[in-house]
PDB file of C-alpha atoms in Angstrom:
ATOM      1  CA  MET A   1      -9.408  22.992  12.212  1.00  0.00           C
ATOM      2  CA  ALA A   2      -8.910  19.234  11.938  1.00  0.00           C
ATOM      3  CA  ASP A   3      -7.766  19.639   8.313  1.00  0.00           C
ATOM      4  CA  GLU A   4      -5.200  22.306   9.269  1.00  0.00           C
ATOM      5  CA  LEU A   5      -3.824  20.362  12.237  1.00  0.00           C
ATOM      6  CA  ARG A   6      -3.717  17.182  10.161  1.00  0.00           C
ATOM      7  CA  ALA A   7      -1.701  19.027   7.505  1.00  0.00           C
ATOM      8  CA  ARG A   8       0.754  20.270  10.144  1.00  0.00           C
ATOM      9  CA  ILE A   9       1.242  16.732  11.438  1.00  0.00           C
ATOM     10  CA  ARG A  10       1.636  15.301   7.947  1.00  0.00           C
ATOM     11  CA  SER A  11       4.175  17.971   6.923  1.00  0.00           C
ATOM     12  CA  GLY A  12       6.259  17.509  10.076  1.00  0.00           C
ATOM     13  CA  ALA A  13       5.479  20.961  11.466  1.00  0.00           C
ATOM     14  CA  LEU A  14       4.087  19.027  14.443  1.00  0.00           C
ATOM     15  CA  ARG A  15       6.541  16.188  15.083  1.00  0.00           C
ATOM     16  CA  PRO A  16       5.896  12.648  16.380  1.00  0.00           C
ATOM     17  CA  GLY A  17       5.726  12.669  20.187  1.00  0.00           C
ATOM     18  CA  GLU A  18       5.411  16.469  20.371  1.00  0.00           C
ATOM     19  CA  ARG A  19       2.807  17.953  22.686  1.00  0.00           C
ATOM     20  CA  MET A  20       0.096  19.949  20.966  1.00  0.00           C
ATOM     21  CA  PRO A  21      -0.762  23.515  21.971  1.00  0.00           C
ATOM     22  CA  THR A  22      -3.312  23.690  24.770  1.00  0.00           C
ATOM     23  CA  GLN A  23      -6.998  23.737  23.911  1.00  0.00           C
ATOM     24  CA  ALA A  24      -7.135  27.366  25.059  1.00  0.00           C
ATOM     25  CA  GLN A  25      -4.287  28.258  22.678  1.00  0.00           C
ATOM     26  CA  LEU A  26      -5.954  26.440  19.768  1.00  0.00           C
ATOM     27  CA  ALA A  27      -9.294  28.088  20.505  1.00  0.00           C
ATOM     28  CA  HIS A  28      -7.600  31.499  20.412  1.00  0.00           C
ATOM     29  CA  GLU A  29      -5.651  30.724  17.229  1.00  0.00           C
ATOM     30  CA  PHE A  30      -8.686  29.498  15.286  1.00  0.00           C
ATOM     31  CA  GLY A  31     -11.213  31.848  16.895  1.00  0.00           C
ATOM     32  CA  VAL A  32     -13.557  29.078  18.059  1.00  0.00           C
ATOM     33  CA  GLU A  33     -15.009  27.735  21.292  1.00  0.00           C
ATOM     34  CA  ARG A  34     -13.206  24.975  23.178  1.00  0.00           C
ATOM     35  CA  GLY A  35     -15.968  22.534  22.280  1.00  0.00           C
ATOM     36  CA  ALA A  36     -15.001  22.879  18.617  1.00  0.00           C
ATOM     37  CA  VAL A  37     -11.347  22.331  19.544  1.00  0.00           C
ATOM     38  CA  ARG A  38     -12.167  19.137  21.424  1.00  0.00           C
ATOM     39  CA  GLN A  39     -14.229  17.887  18.490  1.00  0.00           C
ATOM     40  CA  ALA A  40     -11.345  18.482  16.052  1.00  0.00           C
ATOM     41  CA  LEU A  41      -8.886  16.761  18.384  1.00  0.00           C
ATOM     42  CA  ARG A  42     -11.190  13.765  18.748  1.00  0.00           C
ATOM     43  CA  VAL A  43     -11.345  13.470  14.950  1.00  0.00           C
ATOM     44  CA  LEU A  44      -7.546  13.327  14.789  1.00  0.00           C
ATOM     45  CA  GLN A  45      -7.463  10.852  17.670  1.00  0.00           C
ATOM     46  CA  SER A  46      -9.893   8.590  15.775  1.00  0.00           C
ATOM     47  CA  GLU A  47      -7.437   8.725  12.845  1.00  0.00           C
ATOM     48  CA  ARG A  48      -4.641   7.702  15.272  1.00  0.00           C
ATOM     49  CA  LEU A  49      -2.749  10.942  14.649  1.00  0.00           C
ATOM     50  CA  LEU A  50      -3.071  12.112  18.287  1.00  0.00           C
ATOM     51  CA  THR A  51      -2.944  10.442  21.673  1.00  0.00           C
ATOM     52  CA  ASN A  52      -3.943  11.575  25.180  1.00  0.00           C
ATOM     53  CA  VAL A  53      -6.849  13.716  24.025  1.00  0.00           C
ATOM     54  CA  SER A  54      -8.714  14.847  27.139  1.00  0.00           C
ATOM     55  CA  LYS A  55     -10.005  17.958  28.869  1.00  0.00           C
ATOM     56  CA  GLY A  56      -6.797  18.161  30.902  1.00  0.00           C
ATOM     57  CA  SER A  57      -3.266  18.137  29.529  1.00  0.00           C
ATOM     58  CA  PRO A  58      -2.515  18.881  25.857  1.00  0.00           C
ATOM     59  CA  ALA A  59      -2.763  16.031  23.359  1.00  0.00           C
ATOM     60  CA  THR A  60       0.375  14.440  21.907  1.00  0.00           C
ATOM     61  CA  VAL A  61       1.223  13.739  18.276  1.00  0.00           C
ATOM     62  CA  ALA A  62       1.249   9.968  17.686  1.00  0.00           C
ATOM     63  CA  PRO A  63       4.663   8.236  17.497  1.00  0.00           C
ATOM     64  CA  ASP A  64       4.021   7.220  13.862  1.00  0.00           C
ATOM     65  CA  PRO A  65       1.482   9.623  12.318  1.00  0.00           C
ATOM     66  CA  VAL A  66       2.514   8.763   8.753  1.00  0.00           C
ATOM     67  CA  GLY A  67       1.906   5.089   9.471  1.00  0.00           C
ATOM     68  CA  ALA A  68      -1.512   5.970  10.879  1.00  0.00           C
ATOM     69  CA  LEU A  69      -2.426   7.464   7.506  1.00  0.00           C
ATOM     70  CA  THR A  70      -0.745   4.847   5.313  1.00  0.00           C
ATOM     71  CA  GLY A  71      -0.533   1.568   7.244  1.00  0.00           C
ATOM     72  CA  PRO A  72      -2.707  -1.439   6.405  1.00  0.00           C
ATOM     73  CA  GLN A  73      -4.897  -0.800   9.463  1.00  0.00           C
ATOM     74  CA  ALA A  74      -5.498   2.881   8.631  1.00  0.00           C
ATOM     75  CA  PRO A  75      -9.204   3.824   8.762  1.00  0.00           C
ATOM     76  CA  PRO A  76     -11.027   5.005   5.616  1.00  0.00           C
ATOM     77  CA  LEU A  77     -10.404   8.727   5.158  1.00  0.00           C
ATOM     78  CA  PRO A  78     -11.413  11.389   2.617  1.00  0.00           C
ATOM     79  CA  THR A  79      -9.340  11.256  -0.555  1.00  0.00           C
ATOM     80  CA  THR A  80      -7.804  14.662   0.170  1.00  0.00           C
ATOM     81  CA  VAL A  81      -6.419  13.287   3.456  1.00  0.00           C
ATOM     82  CA  ALA A  82      -5.456   9.730   2.559  1.00  0.00           C
ATOM     83  CA  LEU A  83      -4.132   9.831  -0.994  1.00  0.00           C
ATOM     84  CA  ALA A  84      -1.125  12.175  -0.777  1.00  0.00           C
ATOM     85  CA  PRO A  85       0.762  10.348   2.015  1.00  0.00           C
ATOM     86  CA  ARG A  86       0.152   6.974   0.362  1.00  0.00           C
ATOM     87  CA  ILE A  87       1.435   8.209  -2.992  1.00  0.00           C
ATOM     88  CA  ALA A  88       4.417   9.815  -1.257  1.00  0.00           C
ATOM     89  CA  THR A  89       5.175   6.426   0.313  1.00  0.00           C
ATOM     90  CA  ALA A  90       4.877   4.790  -3.129  1.00  0.00           C
ATOM     91  CA  PHE A  91       7.445   7.275  -4.488  1.00  0.00           C
ATOM     92  CA  GLY A  92       9.974   5.797  -2.069  1.00  0.00           C
ATOM     93  CA  ALA A  93      10.362   2.862  -4.487  1.00  0.00           C
ATOM     94  CA  GLU A  94      13.067   2.710  -7.147  1.00  0.00           C
ATOM     95  CA  HIS A  95      10.414   2.172  -9.843  1.00  0.00           C
ATOM     96  CA  VAL A  96       7.131   3.944  -9.117  1.00  0.00           C
ATOM     97  CA  GLU A  97       4.029   2.568 -10.855  1.00  0.00           C
ATOM     98  CA  ILE A  98       0.681   4.332 -10.437  1.00  0.00           C
ATOM     99  CA  ASP A  99      -2.508   3.381 -12.274  1.00  0.00           C
ATOM    100  CA  ALA A 100      -5.710   5.371 -11.813  1.00  0.00           C
ATOM    101  CA  VAL A 101      -9.345   5.265 -12.926  1.00  0.00           C
ATOM    102  CA  CYS A 102     -11.153   8.527 -12.206  1.00  0.00           C
ATOM    103  CA  LEU A 103     -13.465  11.220 -13.525  1.00  0.00           C
ATOM    104  CA  THR A 104     -11.093  14.204 -13.831  1.00  0.00           C
ATOM    105  CA  SER A 105      -7.786  13.334 -12.039  1.00  0.00           C
ATOM    106  CA  ILE A 106      -8.153  16.306  -9.648  1.00  0.00           C
ATOM    107  CA  SER A 107      -7.374  14.206  -6.567  1.00  0.00           C
ATOM    108  CA  LEU A 108      -4.397  12.538  -8.232  1.00  0.00           C
ATOM    109  CA  THR A 109      -2.948  15.851  -9.413  1.00  0.00           C
ATOM    110  CA  LEU A 110      -3.250  17.304  -5.905  1.00  0.00           C
ATOM    111  CA  ALA A 111      -1.777  14.196  -4.269  1.00  0.00           C
ATOM    112  CA  ILE A 112       1.217  14.048  -6.610  1.00  0.00           C
ATOM    113  CA  GLY A 113       2.231  17.449  -5.260  1.00  0.00           C
ATOM    114  CA  GLU A 114       3.405  15.870  -1.984  1.00  0.00           C
ATOM    115  CA  PRO A 115       6.047  13.496  -3.460  1.00  0.00           C
ATOM    116  CA  LEU A 116       7.092  16.216  -5.915  1.00  0.00           C
ATOM    117  CA  ARG A 117       7.887  18.512  -2.991  1.00  0.00           C
ATOM    118  CA  GLN A 118       9.880  15.728  -1.344  1.00  0.00           C
ATOM    119  CA  ILE A 119      11.793  15.051  -4.572  1.00  0.00           C
ATOM    120  CA  HIS A 120      12.666  18.741  -4.950  1.00  0.00           C
ATOM    121  CA  ALA A 121      13.729  18.803  -1.282  1.00  0.00           C
ATOM    122  CA  GLY A 122      16.061  15.850  -1.905  1.00  0.00           C
ATOM    123  CA  ARG A 123      14.194  13.416   0.356  1.00  0.00           C
ATOM    124  CA  LEU A 124      12.991  11.155  -2.484  1.00  0.00           C
ATOM    125  CA  LYS A 125      14.722  10.093  -5.716  1.00  0.00           C
ATOM    126  CA  PRO A 126      13.045   7.304  -7.706  1.00  0.00           C
ATOM    127  CA  ALA A 127      14.834   6.204 -10.868  1.00  0.00           C
ATOM    128  CA  LYS A 128      11.684   5.633 -12.912  1.00  0.00           C
ATOM    129  CA  VAL A 129       8.038   6.730 -12.736  1.00  0.00           C
ATOM    130  CA  ASP A 130       5.232   5.197 -14.808  1.00  0.00           C
ATOM    131  CA  VAL A 131       1.726   6.676 -14.499  1.00  0.00           C
ATOM    132  CA  ARG A 132      -1.309   5.405 -16.414  1.00  0.00           C
ATOM    133  CA  VAL A 133      -4.684   7.151 -16.121  1.00  0.00           C
ATOM    134  CA  LEU A 134      -8.078   6.085 -17.448  1.00  0.00           C
ATOM    135  CA  LEU A 135     -10.588   8.951 -17.869  1.00  0.00           C
ATOM    136  CA  PRO A 136     -14.014   9.146 -19.545  1.00  0.00           C
ATOM    137  CA  SER A 137     -13.981   9.883 -23.246  1.00  0.00           C
ATOM    138  CA  ARG A 138     -15.067  13.324 -24.396  1.00  0.00           C
ATOM    139  CA  ASP A 139     -17.354  11.653 -26.960  1.00  0.00           C
ATOM    140  CA  ILE A 140     -19.767   9.911 -24.550  1.00  0.00           C
ATOM    141  CA  ASP A 141     -22.919  11.064 -22.765  1.00  0.00           C
ATOM    142  CA  LEU A 142     -21.748  11.248 -19.165  1.00  0.00           C
ATOM    143  CA  ALA A 143     -23.857   9.656 -16.429  1.00  0.00           C
ATOM    144  CA  PHE A 144     -22.654  12.554 -14.268  1.00  0.00           C
ATOM    145  CA  PRO A 145     -22.237  15.470 -13.993  1.00  0.00           C
ATOM    146  CA  VAL A 146     -25.616  16.214 -15.587  1.00  0.00           C
ATOM    147  CA  PRO A 147     -28.267  18.951 -15.249  1.00  0.00           C
ATOM    148  CA  VAL A 148     -31.003  18.222 -12.715  1.00  0.00           C
ATOM    149  CA  GLU A 149     -33.704  19.283 -15.160  1.00  0.00           C
ATOM    150  CA  GLY A 150     -32.374  17.104 -17.969  1.00  0.00           C
ATOM    151  CA  GLY A 151     -32.408  18.366 -21.520  1.00  0.00           C
ATOM    152  CA  ALA A 152     -29.318  19.736 -23.235  1.00  0.00           C
ATOM    153  CA  ASP A 153     -26.261  19.350 -21.018  1.00  0.00           C
ATOM    154  CA  GLY A 154     -23.690  21.020 -23.241  1.00  0.00           C
ATOM    155  CA  TRP A 155     -22.593  23.486 -20.579  1.00  0.00           C
ATOM    156  CA  VAL A 156     -22.080  20.705 -18.015  1.00  0.00           C
ATOM    157  CA  HIS A 157     -20.111  18.587 -20.461  1.00  0.00           C
ATOM    158  CA  GLU A 158     -17.919  21.508 -21.497  1.00  0.00           C
ATOM    159  CA  ARG A 159     -17.135  22.368 -17.861  1.00  0.00           C
ATOM    160  CA  TRP A 160     -16.222  18.759 -17.111  1.00  0.00           C
ATOM    161  CA  LEU A 161     -14.127  18.429 -20.283  1.00  0.00           C
ATOM    162  CA  ALA A 162     -12.206  21.636 -19.546  1.00  0.00           C
ATOM    163  CA  MET A 163     -11.475  20.395 -16.019  1.00  0.00           C
ATOM    164  CA  ARG A 164     -10.471  16.919 -17.212  1.00  0.00           C
ATOM    165  CA  ASN A 165      -8.065  18.360 -19.755  1.00  0.00           C
ATOM    166  CA  ALA A 166      -6.611  21.031 -17.461  1.00  0.00           C
ATOM    167  CA  GLN A 167      -5.981  18.656 -14.563  1.00  0.00           C
ATOM    168  CA  GLY A 168      -4.480  16.031 -16.865  1.00  0.00           C
ATOM    169  CA  GLN A 169      -2.169  18.596 -18.473  1.00  0.00           C
ATOM    170  CA  VAL A 170      -0.976  19.843 -15.064  1.00  0.00           C
ATOM    171  CA  LEU A 171      -0.364  16.282 -13.878  1.00  0.00           C
ATOM    172  CA  GLN A 172       1.525  15.427 -17.039  1.00  0.00           C
ATOM    173  CA  HIS A 173       3.600  18.611 -17.011  1.00  0.00           C
ATOM    174  CA  ASN A 174       4.580  18.354 -13.342  1.00  0.00           C
ATOM    175  CA  LEU A 175       5.692  14.744 -13.687  1.00  0.00           C
ATOM    176  CA  LEU A 176       7.513  15.103 -16.998  1.00  0.00           C
ATOM    177  CA  ALA A 177       9.412  18.090 -15.572  1.00  0.00           C
ATOM    178  CA  LEU A 178      11.239  15.611 -13.313  1.00  0.00           C
ATOM    179  CA  ARG A 179      13.191  14.460 -16.360  1.00  0.00           C
ATOM    180  CA  ALA A 180      14.884  17.815 -16.764  1.00  0.00           C
ATOM    181  CA  THR A 181      15.175  18.770 -13.097  1.00  0.00           C
ATOM    182  CA  HIS A 182      16.217  15.431 -11.582  1.00  0.00           C
ATOM    183  CA  GLY A 183      17.021  13.058 -14.428  1.00  0.00           C
ATOM    184  CA  ILE A 184      14.144  10.730 -13.548  1.00  0.00           C
ATOM    185  CA  ASP A 185      12.790   8.483 -16.307  1.00  0.00           C
ATOM    186  CA  VAL A 186       9.094   9.462 -16.432  1.00  0.00           C
ATOM    187  CA  ARG A 187       6.246   8.197 -18.571  1.00  0.00           C
ATOM    188  CA  VAL A 188       2.651   9.490 -18.248  1.00  0.00           C
ATOM    189  CA  THR A 189      -0.077   7.959 -20.417  1.00  0.00           C
ATOM    190  CA  PHE A 190      -3.824   8.654 -20.635  1.00  0.00           C
ATOM    191  CA  ARG A 191      -6.529   6.540 -22.272  1.00  0.00           C
ATOM    192  CA  ALA A 192     -10.248   7.199 -22.697  1.00  0.00           C
ATOM    193  CA  LEU A 193     -13.080   5.041 -21.357  1.00  0.00           C
ATOM    194  CA  PRO A 194     -16.403   4.651 -23.184  1.00  0.00           C
ATOM    195  CA  PHE A 195     -18.319   4.986 -19.897  1.00  0.00           C
ATOM    196  CA  THR A 196     -18.505   7.107 -16.733  1.00  0.00           C
ATOM    197  CA  PRO A 197     -16.690   5.304 -13.892  1.00  0.00           C
ATOM    198  CA  PRO A 198     -18.961   5.064 -10.808  1.00  0.00           C
ATOM    199  CA  VAL A 199     -15.892   4.600  -8.592  1.00  0.00           C
ATOM    200  CA  LYS A 200     -12.323   5.830  -8.438  1.00  0.00           C
ATOM    201  CA  LEU A 201      -9.384   3.449  -8.111  1.00  0.00           C
ATOM    202  CA  TYR A 202      -5.676   4.018  -7.522  1.00  0.00           C
ATOM    203  CA  LEU A 203      -3.129   1.182  -7.816  1.00  0.00           C
ATOM    204  CA  LEU A 204       0.279   1.844  -6.277  1.00  0.00           C
ATOM    205  CA  ASN A 205       3.407  -0.158  -7.167  1.00  0.00           C
ATOM    206  CA  GLY A 206       1.392  -3.317  -7.689  1.00  0.00           C
ATOM    207  CA  ALA A 207       1.051  -3.604  -3.914  1.00  0.00           C
ATOM    208  CA  GLU A 208      -1.871  -1.414  -2.892  1.00  0.00           C
ATOM    209  CA  ALA A 209      -5.343  -0.607  -4.188  1.00  0.00           C
ATOM    210  CA  LEU A 210      -7.214   2.492  -2.994  1.00  0.00           C
ATOM    211  CA  PHE A 211     -10.920   2.497  -3.778  1.00  0.00           C
ATOM    212  CA  ALA A 212     -13.705   5.075  -3.356  1.00  0.00           C
ATOM    213  CA  TYR A 213     -17.298   5.546  -4.485  1.00  0.00           C
ATOM    214  CA  TYR A 214     -18.417   8.602  -6.414  1.00  0.00           C
ATOM    215  CA  THR A 215     -21.500   9.692  -4.446  1.00  0.00           C
ATOM    216  CA  LEU A 216     -23.785  12.070  -6.324  1.00  0.00           C
ATOM    217  CA  THR A 217     -25.180  15.225  -4.768  1.00  0.00           C
ATOM    218  CA  ARG A 218     -27.217  18.114  -6.069  1.00  0.00           C
ATOM    219  CA  ARG A 219     -25.370  21.415  -6.336  1.00  0.00           C
ATOM    220  CA  GLU A 220     -25.558  24.693  -8.222  1.00  0.00           C
ATOM    221  CA  ALA A 221     -23.100  25.999 -10.782  1.00  0.00           C
ATOM    222  CA  GLU A 222     -22.353  29.591 -11.811  1.00  0.00           C
ATOM    223  CA  ILE A 223     -23.091  29.919 -15.552  1.00  0.00           C
ATOM    224  CA  ASP A 224     -23.485  33.348 -17.189  1.00  0.00           C
ATOM    225  CA  HIS A 225     -24.854  34.903 -13.980  1.00  0.00           C
ATOM    226  CA  GLU A 226     -27.312  32.027 -13.554  1.00  0.00           C
ATOM    227  CA  ARG A 227     -27.156  29.152 -11.073  1.00  0.00           C
ATOM    228  CA  PRO A 228     -28.485  26.009 -12.768  1.00  0.00           C
ATOM    229  CA  ALA A 229     -28.665  22.850 -10.652  1.00  0.00           C
ATOM    230  CA  MET A 230     -26.694  19.734 -11.503  1.00  0.00           C
ATOM    231  CA  TYR A 231     -26.009  16.268 -10.145  1.00  0.00           C
ATOM    232  CA  ASP A 232     -22.291  15.854  -9.526  1.00  0.00           C
ATOM    233  CA  ALA A 233     -19.798  14.004  -7.344  1.00  0.00           C
ATOM    234  CA  GLN A 234     -17.193  15.659  -5.130  1.00  0.00           C
ATOM    235  CA  GLY A 235     -14.478  13.064  -5.638  1.00  0.00           C
ATOM    236  CA  THR A 236     -11.937  14.788  -3.398  1.00  0.00           C
ATOM    237  CA  GLN A 237     -14.201  14.099  -0.416  1.00  0.00           C
ATOM    238  CA  SER A 238     -14.938  10.453  -1.280  1.00  0.00           C
ATOM    239  CA  MET A 239     -13.918   8.036   1.475  1.00  0.00           C
ATOM    240  CA  LEU A 240     -10.876   6.065   0.360  1.00  0.00           C
ATOM    241  CA  PHE A 241     -10.629   2.388   1.331  1.00  0.00           C
ATOM    242  CA  ALA A 242      -7.187   0.766   1.277  1.00  0.00           C
ATOM    243  CA  PHE A 243      -6.341  -2.829   0.362  1.00  0.00           C
ATOM    244  CA  ARG A 244      -2.755  -4.068   0.556  1.00  0.00           C
ATOM    245  CA  GLN A 245      -1.036  -7.082  -0.961  1.00  0.00           C
ATOM    246  CA  GLY A 246      -0.029  -9.497   1.790  1.00  0.00           C
ATOM    247  CA  ALA A 247      -2.447  -8.085   4.394  1.00  0.00           C
ATOM    248  CA  GLY A 248      -4.618 -11.197   4.195  1.00  0.00           C
ATOM    249  CA  LEU A 249      -6.381 -13.179   1.501  1.00  0.00           C
ATOM    250  CA  ARG A 250      -9.192 -10.629   1.141  1.00  0.00           C
ATOM    251  CA  ASP A 251      -6.845  -7.681   0.600  1.00  0.00           C
ATOM    252  CA  THR A 252      -4.460  -9.586  -1.642  1.00  0.00           C
ATOM    253  CA  THR A 253      -7.286 -10.836  -3.858  1.00  0.00           C
ATOM    254  CA  PHE A 254      -8.784  -7.337  -4.133  1.00  0.00           C
ATOM    255  CA  VAL A 255      -5.431  -5.887  -5.235  1.00  0.00           C
ATOM    256  CA  GLU A 256      -4.886  -8.654  -7.781  1.00  0.00           C
ATOM    257  CA  GLN A 257      -8.396  -8.409  -9.208  1.00  0.00           C
ATOM    258  CA  SER A 258      -8.152  -4.610  -9.376  1.00  0.00           C
ATOM    259  CA  HIS A 259      -5.007  -4.911 -11.489  1.00  0.00           C
ATOM    260  CA  LEU A 260      -6.681  -7.444 -13.770  1.00  0.00           C
ATOM    261  CA  TRP A 261      -9.691  -5.130 -14.160  1.00  0.00           C
ATOM    262  CA  PHE A 262      -7.548  -2.070 -14.902  1.00  0.00           C
ATOM    263  CA  ASN A 263      -5.338  -3.859 -17.421  1.00  0.00           C
ATOM    264  CA  ALA A 264      -8.358  -5.379 -19.173  1.00  0.00           C
ATOM    265  CA  LEU A 265      -9.891  -1.919 -19.644  1.00  0.00           C
ATOM    266  CA  TRP A 266      -6.551  -0.447 -20.722  1.00  0.00           C
ATOM    267  CA  GLU A 267      -5.892  -3.141 -23.326  1.00  0.00           C
ATOM    268  CA  THR A 268      -9.409  -3.632 -24.752  1.00  0.00           C
ATOM    269  CA  ILE A 269     -12.169  -1.007 -24.844  1.00  0.00           C
ATOM    270  CA  SER A 270     -10.192   2.133 -23.928  1.00  0.00           C
ATOM    271  CA  SER A 271      -8.945   4.404 -26.714  1.00  0.00           C
ATOM    272  CA  GLU A 272      -6.368   7.122 -27.290  1.00  0.00           C
ATOM    273  CA  LEU A 273      -6.980  10.258 -25.241  1.00  0.00           C
ATOM    274  CA  VAL A 274      -5.724  13.696 -26.239  1.00  0.00           C
ATOM    275  CA  LEU A 275      -5.914  16.391 -23.564  1.00  0.00           C
ATOM    276  CA  THR A 276      -7.291  19.159 -25.744  1.00  0.00           C
ATOM    277  CA  SER A 277     -10.683  20.876 -26.062  1.00  0.00           C
TER     278      SER A 277
END
């Protein structure tokens, strides 16, 4: 429920300052008890998307819900919640620059969808977009995902490689299409890392660094009617921490050092990456 209401606020379906439906109406719509409604509303209040959450009158959408998700004081949020609005804000620049270090680029591909929709709707029009992505090489033994029981991990590697390639191809295609549809100068480049990144990092317009840990969990996969166990990380749910240039010495230094780290990897030990099987 919180995810759905958050999406409505972020899309503008629920506008800043607008009163929410009553808790009784939300309970009926989602088919849940009022206790679940109150819990979802409290989550959104903690994210500063809602105000006046109580048992009485309906809550109100915050005056600046986008700022609550993207401002320098925004709380850490799951990648699926935090990344899209921040990237959409970055696309408001004349020259958009996005650098990313990740395992498959799933989160980035999903998040890019938000500014693409705004470009197609005529609300955004950057002149130039440069995207650089560092992904693990297909030729290394991944630290994760891996089978729980060890041994041959060919099936895990092949699943990861197929996902890496598919997500990268979709990201590349969707961005490069802006050349033909809107005349935007777009460049998308991938390079391969000789190691499995334990964290994900997004650098936006040289001004912001978004950082998250890959936390491993045990889960089962569906392979030829069997369900082997594997250790994997659900990167879309990783909590994203934001650091912004000019928001204090700590934040500024983190952004600067993140750029130095990314560029050092890009220019030294990374290699050409081709998004094919």
